[in-house]
PDB file of N, CA and C in Angstrom:
ATOM      1  N   UNK A  41      10.620  -8.261 -18.364  1.00 61.00           N
ATOM      2  CA  UNK A  41       9.390  -7.501 -18.480  1.00 61.00           C
ATOM      3  C   UNK A  41       9.660  -6.089 -17.958  1.00 61.00           C
ATOM      4  N   UNK A  42       9.132  -5.108 -18.636  1.00 68.00           N
ATOM      5  CA  UNK A  42       9.376  -3.719 -18.258  1.00 68.00           C
ATOM      6  C   UNK A  42       8.511  -3.326 -17.062  1.00 68.00           C
ATOM      7  N   UNK A  43       8.928  -2.303 -16.316  1.00 65.00           N
ATOM      8  CA  UNK A  43       8.128  -1.843 -15.165  1.00 65.00           C
ATOM      9  C   UNK A  43       6.699  -1.458 -15.550  1.00 65.00           C
ATOM     10  N   UNK A  44       6.496  -1.008 -16.781  1.00 77.00           N
ATOM     11  CA  UNK A  44       5.146  -0.632 -17.220  1.00 77.00           C
ATOM     12  C   UNK A  44       4.222  -1.841 -17.315  1.00 77.00           C
ATOM     13  N   UNK A  45       4.799  -3.025 -17.374  1.00 91.00           N
ATOM     14  CA  UNK A  45       4.008  -4.248 -17.511  1.00 91.00           C
ATOM     15  C   UNK A  45       3.852  -4.995 -16.189  1.00 91.00           C
ATOM     16  N   UNK A  46       4.309  -4.390 -15.094  1.00 95.00           N
ATOM     17  CA  UNK A  46       4.200  -5.014 -13.787  1.00 95.00           C
ATOM     18  C   UNK A  46       3.410  -4.103 -12.848  1.00 95.00           C
ATOM     19  N   UNK A  47       3.037  -4.677 -11.709  1.00 95.00           N
ATOM     20  CA  UNK A  47       2.313  -3.939 -10.675  1.00 95.00           C
ATOM     21  C   UNK A  47       3.084  -4.059  -9.370  1.00 95.00           C
ATOM     22  N   UNK A  48       3.306  -2.919  -8.696  1.00 94.00           N
ATOM     23  CA  UNK A  48       3.906  -2.972  -7.355  1.00 94.00           C
ATOM     24  C   UNK A  48       2.822  -3.496  -6.432  1.00 94.00           C
ATOM     25  N   UNK A  49       3.045  -4.640  -5.862  1.00 96.00           N
ATOM     26  CA  UNK A  49       2.010  -5.311  -5.079  1.00 96.00           C
ATOM     27  C   UNK A  49       2.440  -5.470  -3.627  1.00 96.00           C
ATOM     28  N   UNK A  50       1.452  -5.374  -2.749  1.00 95.00           N
ATOM     29  CA  UNK A  50       1.698  -5.582  -1.333  1.00 95.00           C
ATOM     30  C   UNK A  50       0.412  -6.029  -0.666  1.00 95.00           C
ATOM     31  N   UNK A  51       0.566  -6.611   0.503  1.00 95.00           N
ATOM     32  CA  UNK A  51      -0.569  -7.019   1.326  1.00 95.00           C
ATOM     33  C   UNK A  51      -0.643  -6.022   2.469  1.00 95.00           C
ATOM     34  N   UNK A  52      -1.822  -5.426   2.660  1.00 95.00           N
ATOM     35  CA  UNK A  52      -1.947  -4.378   3.670  1.00 95.00           C
ATOM     36  C   UNK A  52      -3.268  -4.481   4.412  1.00 95.00           C
ATOM     37  N   UNK A  53      -3.277  -3.868   5.576  1.00 95.00           N
ATOM     38  CA  UNK A  53      -4.489  -3.757   6.389  1.00 95.00           C
ATOM     39  C   UNK A  53      -4.820  -2.268   6.478  1.00 95.00           C
ATOM     40  N   UNK A  54      -6.070  -1.930   6.163  1.00 94.00           N
ATOM     41  CA  UNK A  54      -6.529  -0.548   6.267  1.00 94.00           C
ATOM     42  C   UNK A  54      -7.299  -0.406   7.573  1.00 94.00           C
ATOM     43  N   UNK A  55      -6.845   0.467   8.465  1.00 95.00           N
ATOM     44  CA  UNK A  55      -7.549   0.649   9.739  1.00 95.00           C
ATOM     45  C   UNK A  55      -8.886   1.355   9.523  1.00 95.00           C
ATOM     46  N   UNK A  56      -9.737   1.336  10.527  1.00 95.00           N
ATOM     47  CA  UNK A  56     -11.022   2.048  10.426  1.00 95.00           C
ATOM     48  C   UNK A  56     -10.796   3.538  10.144  1.00 95.00           C
ATOM     49  N   UNK A  57     -11.809   4.179   9.573  1.00 93.00           N
ATOM     50  CA  UNK A  57     -11.711   5.584   9.165  1.00 93.00           C
ATOM     51  C   UNK A  57     -11.301   6.488  10.321  1.00 93.00           C
ATOM     52  N   UNK A  58     -11.808   6.227  11.526  1.00 95.00           N
ATOM     53  CA  UNK A  58     -11.447   7.093  12.657  1.00 95.00           C
ATOM     54  C   UNK A  58      -9.972   6.962  13.022  1.00 95.00           C
ATOM     55  N   UNK A  59      -9.393   5.790  12.841  1.00 94.00           N
ATOM     56  CA  UNK A  59      -7.962   5.600  13.092  1.00 94.00           C
ATOM     57  C   UNK A  59      -7.157   6.296  11.997  1.00 94.00           C
ATOM     58  N   UNK A  60      -7.603   6.164  10.748  1.00 93.00           N
ATOM     59  CA  UNK A  60      -6.923   6.869   9.659  1.00 93.00           C
ATOM     60  C   UNK A  60      -6.949   8.380   9.901  1.00 93.00           C
ATOM     61  N   UNK A  61      -8.071   8.907  10.354  1.00 93.00           N
ATOM     62  CA  UNK A  61      -8.187  10.341  10.624  1.00 93.00           C
ATOM     63  C   UNK A  61      -7.241  10.761  11.749  1.00 93.00           C
ATOM     64  N   UNK A  62      -7.152   9.957  12.796  1.00 95.00           N
ATOM     65  CA  UNK A  62      -6.245  10.266  13.907  1.00 95.00           C
ATOM     66  C   UNK A  62      -4.792  10.241  13.446  1.00 95.00           C
ATOM     67  N   UNK A  63      -4.449   9.270  12.609  1.00 92.00           N
ATOM     68  CA  UNK A  63      -3.092   9.209  12.066  1.00 92.00           C
ATOM     69  C   UNK A  63      -2.804  10.424  11.191  1.00 92.00           C
ATOM     70  N   UNK A  64      -3.766  10.802  10.364  1.00 92.00           N
ATOM     71  CA  UNK A  64      -3.588  11.973   9.504  1.00 92.00           C
ATOM     72  C   UNK A  64      -3.364  13.224  10.348  1.00 92.00           C
ATOM     73  N   UNK A  65      -4.101  13.362  11.443  1.00 94.00           N
ATOM     74  CA  UNK A  65      -3.916  14.503  12.342  1.00 94.00           C
ATOM     75  C   UNK A  65      -2.513  14.493  12.956  1.00 94.00           C
ATOM     76  N   UNK A  66      -2.034  13.311  13.314  1.00 93.00           N
ATOM     77  CA  UNK A  66      -0.708  13.196  13.925  1.00 93.00           C
ATOM     78  C   UNK A  66       0.407  13.511  12.925  1.00 93.00           C
ATOM     79  N   UNK A  67       0.179  13.184  11.668  1.00 90.00           N
ATOM     80  CA  UNK A  67       1.174  13.405  10.617  1.00 90.00           C
ATOM     81  C   UNK A  67       1.160  14.839  10.111  1.00 90.00           C
ATOM     82  N   UNK A  68       0.024  15.517  10.236  1.00 90.00           N
ATOM     83  CA  UNK A  68      -0.172  16.851   9.650  1.00 90.00           C
ATOM     84  C   UNK A  68       0.970  17.834   9.932  1.00 90.00           C
ATOM     85  N   UNK A  69       1.523  17.873  11.143  1.00 90.00           N
ATOM     86  CA  UNK A  69       2.579  18.870  11.402  1.00 90.00           C
ATOM     87  C   UNK A  69       3.851  18.683  10.564  1.00 90.00           C
ATOM     88  N   UNK A  70       4.093  17.488  10.065  1.00 88.00           N
ATOM     89  CA  UNK A  70       5.327  17.262   9.298  1.00 88.00           C
ATOM     90  C   UNK A  70       5.095  17.212   7.787  1.00 88.00           C
ATOM     91  N   UNK A  71       3.839  17.221   7.358  1.00 86.00           N
ATOM     92  CA  UNK A  71       3.546  17.243   5.912  1.00 86.00           C
ATOM     93  C   UNK A  71       3.984  18.574   5.322  1.00 86.00           C
ATOM     94  N   UNK A  72       4.394  18.530   4.076  1.00 79.00           N
ATOM     95  CA  UNK A  72       4.683  19.756   3.353  1.00 79.00           C
ATOM     96  C   UNK A  72       5.915  20.511   3.804  1.00 79.00           C
ATOM     97  N   UNK A  73       6.843  19.844   4.420  1.00 80.00           N
ATOM     98  CA  UNK A  73       8.066  20.515   4.868  1.00 80.00           C
ATOM     99  C   UNK A  73       9.093  20.651   3.744  1.00 80.00           C
ATOM    100  N   UNK A  74       8.754  20.155   2.572  1.00 78.00           N
ATOM    101  CA  UNK A  74       9.699  20.236   1.464  1.00 78.00           C
ATOM    102  C   UNK A  74      10.891  19.327   1.621  1.00 78.00           C
ATOM    103  N   UNK A  75      10.699  18.216   2.336  1.00 82.00           N
ATOM    104  CA  UNK A  75      11.808  17.298   2.588  1.00 82.00           C
ATOM    105  C   UNK A  75      11.862  16.141   1.600  1.00 82.00           C
ATOM    106  N   UNK A  76      11.046  16.202   0.547  1.00 86.00           N
ATOM    107  CA  UNK A  76      11.074  15.163  -0.480  1.00 86.00           C
ATOM    108  C   UNK A  76      10.239  13.942  -0.170  1.00 86.00           C
ATOM    109  N   UNK A  77       9.516  13.939   0.929  1.00 85.00           N
ATOM    110  CA  UNK A  77       8.666  12.803   1.286  1.00 85.00           C
ATOM    111  C   UNK A  77       7.366  12.894   0.499  1.00 85.00           C
ATOM    112  N   UNK A  78       6.962  11.802  -0.112  1.00 85.00           N
ATOM    113  CA  UNK A  78       5.698  11.749  -0.866  1.00 85.00           C
ATOM    114  C   UNK A  78       4.618  11.211   0.069  1.00 85.00           C
ATOM    115  N   UNK A  79       3.781  12.095   0.582  1.00 86.00           N
ATOM    116  CA  UNK A  79       2.735  11.705   1.519  1.00 86.00           C
ATOM    117  C   UNK A  79       1.510  11.221   0.762  1.00 86.00           C
ATOM    118  N   UNK A  80       0.844  10.223   1.313  1.00 87.00           N
ATOM    119  CA  UNK A  80      -0.379   9.713   0.701  1.00 87.00           C
ATOM    120  C   UNK A  80      -1.595  10.343   1.376  1.00 87.00           C
ATOM    121  N   UNK A  81      -2.728  10.232   0.720  1.00 88.00           N
ATOM    122  CA  UNK A  81      -3.978  10.753   1.285  1.00 88.00           C
ATOM    123  C   UNK A  81      -4.357   9.964   2.535  1.00 88.00           C
ATOM    124  N   UNK A  82      -5.040  10.617   3.462  1.00 87.00           N
ATOM    125  CA  UNK A  82      -5.434   9.968   4.720  1.00 87.00           C
ATOM    126  C   UNK A  82      -6.226   8.694   4.472  1.00 87.00           C
ATOM    127  N   UNK A  83      -7.067   8.689   3.453  1.00 89.00           N
ATOM    128  CA  UNK A  83      -7.887   7.502   3.165  1.00 89.00           C
ATOM    129  C   UNK A  83      -7.049   6.312   2.702  1.00 89.00           C
ATOM    130  N   UNK A  84      -5.793   6.549   2.344  1.00 91.00           N
ATOM    131  CA  UNK A  84      -4.915   5.458   1.902  1.00 91.00           C
ATOM    132  C   UNK A  84      -3.910   5.028   2.964  1.00 91.00           C
ATOM    133  N   UNK A  85      -3.979   5.619   4.162  1.00 92.00           N
ATOM    134  CA  UNK A  85      -3.067   5.200   5.230  1.00 92.00           C
ATOM    135  C   UNK A  85      -3.342   3.744   5.574  1.00 92.00           C
ATOM    136  N   UNK A  86      -2.290   2.956   5.638  1.00 93.00           N
ATOM    137  CA  UNK A  86      -2.433   1.522   5.865  1.00 93.00           C
ATOM    138  C   UNK A  86      -1.168   0.980   6.534  1.00 93.00           C
ATOM    139  N   UNK A  87      -1.245  -0.266   6.951  1.00 94.00           N
ATOM    140  CA  UNK A  87      -0.092  -0.986   7.490  1.00 94.00           C
ATOM    141  C   UNK A  87       0.251  -2.072   6.482  1.00 94.00           C
ATOM    142  N   UNK A  88       1.447  -1.981   5.912  1.00 95.00           N
ATOM    143  CA  UNK A  88       1.887  -3.005   4.957  1.00 95.00           C
ATOM    144  C   UNK A  88       2.362  -4.221   5.741  1.00 95.00           C
ATOM    145  N   UNK A  89       1.752  -5.360   5.446  1.00 96.00           N
ATOM    146  CA  UNK A  89       2.133  -6.608   6.109  1.00 96.00           C
ATOM    147  C   UNK A  89       3.241  -7.326   5.347  1.00 96.00           C
ATOM    148  N   UNK A  90       3.170  -7.210   4.016  1.00 96.00           N
ATOM    149  CA  UNK A  90       4.162  -7.892   3.179  1.00 96.00           C
ATOM    150  C   UNK A  90       4.251  -7.184   1.840  1.00 96.00           C
ATOM    151  N   UNK A  91       5.443  -6.760   1.467  1.00 97.00           N
ATOM    152  CA  UNK A  91       5.673  -6.182   0.153  1.00 97.00           C
ATOM    153  C   UNK A  91       6.004  -7.325  -0.797  1.00 97.00           C
ATOM    154  N   UNK A  92       5.273  -7.426  -1.885  1.00 97.00           N
ATOM    155  CA  UNK A  92       5.465  -8.527  -2.835  1.00 97.00           C
ATOM    156  C   UNK A  92       6.373  -8.154  -3.991  1.00 97.00           C
ATOM    157  N   UNK A  93       6.587  -6.878  -4.201  1.00 96.00           N
ATOM    158  CA  UNK A  93       7.467  -6.436  -5.278  1.00 96.00           C
ATOM    159  C   UNK A  93       6.700  -6.130  -6.548  1.00 96.00           C
ATOM    160  N   UNK A  94       7.440  -5.994  -7.635  1.00 96.00           N
ATOM    161  CA  UNK A  94       6.850  -5.731  -8.942  1.00 96.00           C
ATOM    162  C   UNK A  94       6.491  -7.066  -9.581  1.00 96.00           C
ATOM    163  N   UNK A  95       5.200  -7.314  -9.693  1.00 96.00           N
ATOM    164  CA  UNK A  95       4.725  -8.600 -10.192  1.00 96.00           C
ATOM    165  C   UNK A  95       4.104  -8.482 -11.579  1.00 96.00           C
ATOM    166  N   UNK A  96       4.279  -9.525 -12.364  1.00 96.00           N
ATOM    167  CA  UNK A  96       3.611  -9.625 -13.658  1.00 96.00           C
ATOM    168  C   UNK A  96       2.138  -9.946 -13.404  1.00 96.00           C
ATOM    169  N   UNK A  97       1.230  -9.548 -14.316  1.00 94.00           N
ATOM    170  CA  UNK A  97      -0.207  -9.745 -14.096  1.00 94.00           C
ATOM    171  C   UNK A  97      -0.621 -11.152 -13.631  1.00 94.00           C
ATOM    172  N   UNK A  98      -0.094 -12.231 -14.201  1.00 95.00           N
ATOM    173  CA  UNK A  98      -0.525 -13.555 -13.697  1.00 95.00           C
ATOM    174  C   UNK A  98      -0.153 -13.794 -12.234  1.00 95.00           C
ATOM    175  N   UNK A  99       0.975 -13.242 -11.810  1.00 96.00           N
ATOM    176  CA  UNK A  99       1.397 -13.419 -10.412  1.00 96.00           C
ATOM    177  C   UNK A  99       0.546 -12.577  -9.476  1.00 96.00           C
ATOM    178  N   UNK A 100       0.119 -11.384  -9.939  1.00 96.00           N
ATOM    179  CA  UNK A 100      -0.789 -10.563  -9.129  1.00 96.00           C
ATOM    180  C   UNK A 100      -2.087 -11.328  -8.915  1.00 96.00           C
ATOM    181  N   UNK A 101      -2.624 -11.901  -9.977  1.00 96.00           N
ATOM    182  CA  UNK A 101      -3.873 -12.651  -9.868  1.00 96.00           C
ATOM    183  C   UNK A 101      -3.700 -13.881  -8.986  1.00 96.00           C
ATOM    184  N   UNK A 102      -2.581 -14.556  -9.067  1.00 96.00           N
ATOM    185  CA  UNK A 102      -2.323 -15.718  -8.213  1.00 96.00           C
ATOM    186  C   UNK A 102      -2.259 -15.300  -6.746  1.00 96.00           C
ATOM    187  N   UNK A 103      -1.628 -14.163  -6.467  1.00 95.00           N
ATOM    188  CA  UNK A 103      -1.573 -13.660  -5.087  1.00 95.00           C
ATOM    189  C   UNK A 103      -2.967 -13.312  -4.591  1.00 95.00           C
ATOM    190  N   UNK A 104      -3.759 -12.678  -5.455  1.00 94.00           N
ATOM    191  CA  UNK A 104      -5.126 -12.310  -5.083  1.00 94.00           C
ATOM    192  C   UNK A 104      -5.948 -13.552  -4.761  1.00 94.00           C
ATOM    193  N   UNK A 105      -5.834 -14.586  -5.593  1.00 96.00           N
ATOM    194  CA  UNK A 105      -6.571 -15.838  -5.338  1.00 96.00           C
ATOM    195  C   UNK A 105      -6.124 -16.495  -4.037  1.00 96.00           C
ATOM    196  N   UNK A 106      -4.820 -16.492  -3.788  1.00 95.00           N
ATOM    197  CA  UNK A 106      -4.296 -17.112  -2.569  1.00 95.00           C
ATOM    198  C   UNK A 106      -4.813 -16.383  -1.333  1.00 95.00           C
ATOM    199  N   UNK A 107      -4.865 -15.058  -1.380  1.00 93.00           N
ATOM    200  CA  UNK A 107      -5.376 -14.291  -0.241  1.00 93.00           C
ATOM    201  C   UNK A 107      -6.869 -14.523  -0.055  1.00 93.00           C
ATOM    202  N   UNK A 108      -7.619 -14.604  -1.133  1.00 94.00           N
ATOM    203  CA  UNK A 108      -9.059 -14.851  -1.046  1.00 94.00           C
ATOM    204  C   UNK A 108      -9.323 -16.235  -0.452  1.00 94.00           C
ATOM    205  N   UNK A 109      -8.526 -17.206  -0.814  1.00 95.00           N
ATOM    206  CA  UNK A 109      -8.693 -18.566  -0.303  1.00 95.00           C
ATOM    207  C   UNK A 109      -8.344 -18.630   1.184  1.00 95.00           C
ATOM    208  N   UNK A 110      -7.391 -17.797   1.613  1.00 91.00           N
ATOM    209  CA  UNK A 110      -6.979 -17.803   3.011  1.00 91.00           C
ATOM    210  C   UNK A 110      -7.940 -17.032   3.899  1.00 91.00           C
ATOM    211  N   UNK A 111      -8.763 -16.180   3.258  1.00 76.00           N
ATOM    212  CA  UNK A 111      -9.515 -15.233   3.973  1.00 76.00           C
ATOM    213  C   UNK A 111     -10.738 -15.469   4.623  1.00 76.00           C
TER     214      UNK A 111
END
């Protein structure tokens, strides 16, 4: 299956908005240094618990169901 037919999937925890804002403030001095790092928006700052890889749509849905059942 080609990469266009898969989804990069991961399990993550998004901290509260005030924690995301504090992290964004801490990161701000190193953003934009032209070092090739692709920075994400502050609202997307998260802690990845498990990277699942490039999954085909049925596997993404199976992972989603498993997490919902555990939750």
